[in-house]
XYZ file of C-alpha atoms in Angstrom:
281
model
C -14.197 -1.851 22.995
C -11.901 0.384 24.668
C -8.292 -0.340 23.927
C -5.447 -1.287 25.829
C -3.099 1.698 26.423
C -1.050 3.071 23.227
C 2.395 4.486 23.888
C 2.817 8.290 23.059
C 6.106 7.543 23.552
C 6.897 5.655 20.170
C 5.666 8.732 18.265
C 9.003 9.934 16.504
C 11.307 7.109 16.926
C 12.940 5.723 14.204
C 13.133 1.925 14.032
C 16.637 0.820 12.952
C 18.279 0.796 9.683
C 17.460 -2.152 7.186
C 19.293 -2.896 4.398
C 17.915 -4.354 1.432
C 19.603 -5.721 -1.986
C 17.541 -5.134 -5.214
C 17.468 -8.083 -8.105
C 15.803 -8.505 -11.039
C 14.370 -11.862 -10.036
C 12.947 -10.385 -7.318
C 11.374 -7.731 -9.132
C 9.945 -9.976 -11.473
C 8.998 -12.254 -8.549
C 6.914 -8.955 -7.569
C 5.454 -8.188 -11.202
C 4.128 -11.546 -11.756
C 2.699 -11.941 -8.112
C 0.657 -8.938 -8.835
C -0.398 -9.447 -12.549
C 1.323 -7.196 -13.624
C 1.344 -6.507 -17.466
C 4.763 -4.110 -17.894
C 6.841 -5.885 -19.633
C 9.972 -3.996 -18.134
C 8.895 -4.616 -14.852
C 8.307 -8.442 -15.773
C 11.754 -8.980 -17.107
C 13.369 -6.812 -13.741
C 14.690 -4.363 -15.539
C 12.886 -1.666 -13.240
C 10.536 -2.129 -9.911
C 6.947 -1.186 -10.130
C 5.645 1.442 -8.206
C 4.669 -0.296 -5.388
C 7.279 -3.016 -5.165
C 8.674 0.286 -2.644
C 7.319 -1.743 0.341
C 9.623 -4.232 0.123
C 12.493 -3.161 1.384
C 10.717 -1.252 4.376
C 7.753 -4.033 4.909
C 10.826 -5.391 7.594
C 10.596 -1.768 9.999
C 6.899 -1.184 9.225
C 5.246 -3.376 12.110
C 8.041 -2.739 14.285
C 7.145 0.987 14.265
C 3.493 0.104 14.491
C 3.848 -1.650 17.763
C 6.678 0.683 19.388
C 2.600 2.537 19.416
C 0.052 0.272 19.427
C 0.079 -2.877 21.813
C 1.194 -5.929 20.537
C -1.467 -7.974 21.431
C -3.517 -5.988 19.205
C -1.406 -7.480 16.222
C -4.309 -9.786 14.879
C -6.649 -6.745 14.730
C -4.265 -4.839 12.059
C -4.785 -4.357 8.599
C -3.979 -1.611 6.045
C -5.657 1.380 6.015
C -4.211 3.778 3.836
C -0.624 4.335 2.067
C 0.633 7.362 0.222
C 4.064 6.583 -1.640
C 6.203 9.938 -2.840
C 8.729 8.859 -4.925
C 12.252 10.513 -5.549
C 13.587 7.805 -8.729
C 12.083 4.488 -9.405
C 14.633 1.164 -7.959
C 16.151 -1.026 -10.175
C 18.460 -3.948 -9.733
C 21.546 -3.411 -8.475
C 20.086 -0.993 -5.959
C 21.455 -1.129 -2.447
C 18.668 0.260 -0.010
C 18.118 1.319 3.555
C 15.010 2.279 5.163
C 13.853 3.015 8.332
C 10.484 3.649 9.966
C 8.809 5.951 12.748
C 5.407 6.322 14.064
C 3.794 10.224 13.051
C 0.754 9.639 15.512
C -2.578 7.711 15.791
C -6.077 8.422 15.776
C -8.767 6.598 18.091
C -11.911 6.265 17.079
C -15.044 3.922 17.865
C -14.565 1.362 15.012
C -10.901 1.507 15.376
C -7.505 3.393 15.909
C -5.283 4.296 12.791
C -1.468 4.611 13.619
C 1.044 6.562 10.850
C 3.737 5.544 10.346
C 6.822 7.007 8.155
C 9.540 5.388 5.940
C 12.564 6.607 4.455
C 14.366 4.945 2.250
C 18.066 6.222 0.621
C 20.273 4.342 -1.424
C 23.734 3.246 -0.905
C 24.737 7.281 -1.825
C 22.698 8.336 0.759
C 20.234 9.657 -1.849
C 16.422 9.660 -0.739
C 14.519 6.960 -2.961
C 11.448 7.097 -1.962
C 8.799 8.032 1.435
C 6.195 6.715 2.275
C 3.150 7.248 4.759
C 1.454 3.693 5.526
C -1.437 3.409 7.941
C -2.057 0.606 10.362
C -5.854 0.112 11.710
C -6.626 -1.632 14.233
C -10.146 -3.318 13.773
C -12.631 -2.337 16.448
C -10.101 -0.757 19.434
C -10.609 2.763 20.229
C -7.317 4.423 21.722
C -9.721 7.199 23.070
C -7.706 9.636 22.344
C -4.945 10.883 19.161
C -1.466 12.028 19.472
C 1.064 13.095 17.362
C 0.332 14.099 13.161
C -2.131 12.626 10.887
C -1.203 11.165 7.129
C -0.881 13.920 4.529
C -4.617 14.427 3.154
C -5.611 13.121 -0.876
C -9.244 13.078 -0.428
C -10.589 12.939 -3.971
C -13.362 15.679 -5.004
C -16.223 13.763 -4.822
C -17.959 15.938 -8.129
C -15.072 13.911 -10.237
C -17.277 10.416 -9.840
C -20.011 12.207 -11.826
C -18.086 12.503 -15.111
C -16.965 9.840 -17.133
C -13.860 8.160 -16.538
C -10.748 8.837 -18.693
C -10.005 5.024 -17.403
C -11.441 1.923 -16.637
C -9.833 -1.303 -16.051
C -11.405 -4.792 -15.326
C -9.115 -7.290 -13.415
C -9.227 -10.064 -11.497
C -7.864 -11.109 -8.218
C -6.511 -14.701 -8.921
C -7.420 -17.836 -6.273
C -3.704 -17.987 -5.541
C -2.665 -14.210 -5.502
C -2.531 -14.087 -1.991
C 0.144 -17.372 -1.865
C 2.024 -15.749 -4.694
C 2.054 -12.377 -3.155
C 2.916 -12.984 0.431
C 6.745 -14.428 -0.803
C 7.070 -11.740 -3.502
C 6.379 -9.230 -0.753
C 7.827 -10.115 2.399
C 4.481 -10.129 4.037
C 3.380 -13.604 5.838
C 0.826 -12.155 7.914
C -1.914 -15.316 8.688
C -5.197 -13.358 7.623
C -4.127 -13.434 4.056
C -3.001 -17.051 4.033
C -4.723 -18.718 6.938
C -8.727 -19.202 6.481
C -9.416 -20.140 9.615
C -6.859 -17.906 11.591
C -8.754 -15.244 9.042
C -11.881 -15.913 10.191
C -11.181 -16.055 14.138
C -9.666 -12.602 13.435
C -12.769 -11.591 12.228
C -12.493 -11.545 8.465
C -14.869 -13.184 6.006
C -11.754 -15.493 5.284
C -8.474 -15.226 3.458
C -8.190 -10.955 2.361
C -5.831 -10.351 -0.282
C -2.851 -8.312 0.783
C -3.812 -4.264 0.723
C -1.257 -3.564 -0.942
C -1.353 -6.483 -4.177
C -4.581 -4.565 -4.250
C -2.869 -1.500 -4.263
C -0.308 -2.866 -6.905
C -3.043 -3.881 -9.421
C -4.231 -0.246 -9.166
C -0.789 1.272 -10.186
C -0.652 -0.907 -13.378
C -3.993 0.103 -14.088
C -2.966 3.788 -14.147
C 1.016 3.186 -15.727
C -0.709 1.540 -18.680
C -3.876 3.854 -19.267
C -2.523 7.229 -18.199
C 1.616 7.077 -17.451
C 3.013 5.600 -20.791
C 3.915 2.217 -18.690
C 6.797 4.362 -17.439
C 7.126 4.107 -13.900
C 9.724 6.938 -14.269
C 6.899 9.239 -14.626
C 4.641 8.593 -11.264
C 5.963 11.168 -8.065
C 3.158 9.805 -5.732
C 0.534 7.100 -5.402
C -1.494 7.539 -2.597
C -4.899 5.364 -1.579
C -7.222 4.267 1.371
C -8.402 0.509 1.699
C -12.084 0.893 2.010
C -12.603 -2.770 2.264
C -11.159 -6.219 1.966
C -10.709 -7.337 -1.183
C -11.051 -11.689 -1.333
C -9.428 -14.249 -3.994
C -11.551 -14.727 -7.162
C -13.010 -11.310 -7.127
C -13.188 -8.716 -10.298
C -12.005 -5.674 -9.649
C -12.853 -2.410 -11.522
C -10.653 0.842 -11.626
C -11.905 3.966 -12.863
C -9.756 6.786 -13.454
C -10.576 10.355 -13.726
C -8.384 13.831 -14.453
C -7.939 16.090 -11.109
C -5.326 19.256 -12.207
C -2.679 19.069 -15.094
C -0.678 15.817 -14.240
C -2.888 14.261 -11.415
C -5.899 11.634 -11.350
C -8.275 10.321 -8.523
C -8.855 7.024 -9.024
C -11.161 4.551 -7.289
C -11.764 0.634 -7.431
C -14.727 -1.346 -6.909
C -15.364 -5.297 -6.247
C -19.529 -5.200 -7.961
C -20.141 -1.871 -7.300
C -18.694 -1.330 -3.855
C -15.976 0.636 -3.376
C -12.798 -1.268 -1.803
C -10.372 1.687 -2.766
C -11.387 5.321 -2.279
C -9.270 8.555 -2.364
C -7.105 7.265 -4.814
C -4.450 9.379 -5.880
C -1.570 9.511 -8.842
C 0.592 12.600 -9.921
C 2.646 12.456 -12.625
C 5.543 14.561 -14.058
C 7.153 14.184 -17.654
């Protein structure tokens, strides 16, 4: 399918600000919408690592579509994110963020569009970035423009050593209901089945990034000390949709002093791939 035209001219521009005020009801909101086990992070006393979205999910479709056509909006889901962060949030925090598209990628199963965030606190200090790709299912752009994500393509020699990690969890019937208010992110395919399906979807997909989130616990508890203080980046590719009621399996393995590839499986298939973590103590 060839795709409607996408606008070279959104490559660059910054959405505007967005201003976002941290609690620790939210942040628990966020903990217990992802399963997560931290008990700091349950009581909002600090944000898990990728509770980041929320105050940017606002500018990230926006910048998306400044791109990509918006009547391809139905064909988008999450293809990768890479999160660098500066200082975990924590209540009390008073954030703006704003977003820009890098570039985009066509290809025959789909086009990928980059887009940026900043986000600085009410200092002006940087927070956190982040590097979140849109794909559009099945529409080929024919063409790229602009600059691709950073790279964290795991070594694929790692998989053939045992794990340092591995962590069984499951994705609950609800997780998508819980996640979507906790998040910011009402986008049909993860709460509509039918609208799910006439997208093209097996049915209701759990949010990329509650995927994502289960992942970070995963690695916080087995390798980080549950101290979010310690993870600089968290970076990931969504391999394939992950539905309510599935196990998922994360298997961790050591990359360089500090730094783990990571990838997570629903029975044996991989749903996240190039999965990356750096820490610093």
């Amino acid at each position: 399918m060839t795709a409607p035209a996408f606008d070279e001219a959104g490559i660059g521009q910054w959405t505007e600000p967005d201003t976002f005020e941290v609690t620790a009801e939210r942040i628990a909101q966020y903990a217990e919408a992802t399963n997560d086990p931290i008990a700091r992070h349950r009581a909002g006393e600090v944000a898990p690592p990728v509770f980041a979205v929320v105050p940017v999910f606002n500018s990230l479709v926006p910048a998306a579509l400044s791109v990509a056509p918006v009547e391809l909006l139905s064909k988008l889901v999450h293809g990768e994110q890479d999160f660098r962060f500066h200082r975990p949030i924590r209540p009390g925090d008073v954030l703006t963020s704003r977003a820009r598209p890098v570039g985009f990628t066509g290809k025959p199963n789909g086009t990928a569009v980059v887009v940026r965030t900043e986000t600085v606190d009410a200092g002006g200090a940087l927070v956190n970035e982040q590097w979140m790709t849109a794909f559009f299912r099945r529409v080929d752009a024919g063409r790229s423009a602009g600059e691709p994500a950073p790279p964290h393509t795991s070594d694929e020699a790692l998989r053939a050593a045992d794990p340092v990690a591995r962590v069984v969890a499951r994705v609950d019937e609800d997780q998508t209901f819980r996640y979507a208010p906790a998040s910011g992110d009402p986008m049909p395919i993860h709460l509509d089945d039918e609208l799910a399906r006439l997208s093209g979807l097996p049915g209701i997909i759990a949010h990329g990034l509650c995927t994502m989130a289960f992942t970070s616990w995963a690695l916080l508890t087995e390798v980080g000390g549950s101290r979010v203080e310690y993870l600089r980046r968290l970076a990931v590719r969504f391999a394939k949709p992950v539905l309510p009621g599935q196990e998922l399996t994360t298997r961790v393995w050591p990359a360089a002093p500090g730094t783990y590839a990571y990838e997570t499986t629903v029975d044996g298939e991989p749903v996240i791939t190039d999965g990356l973590a750096e820490f610093t103590r």
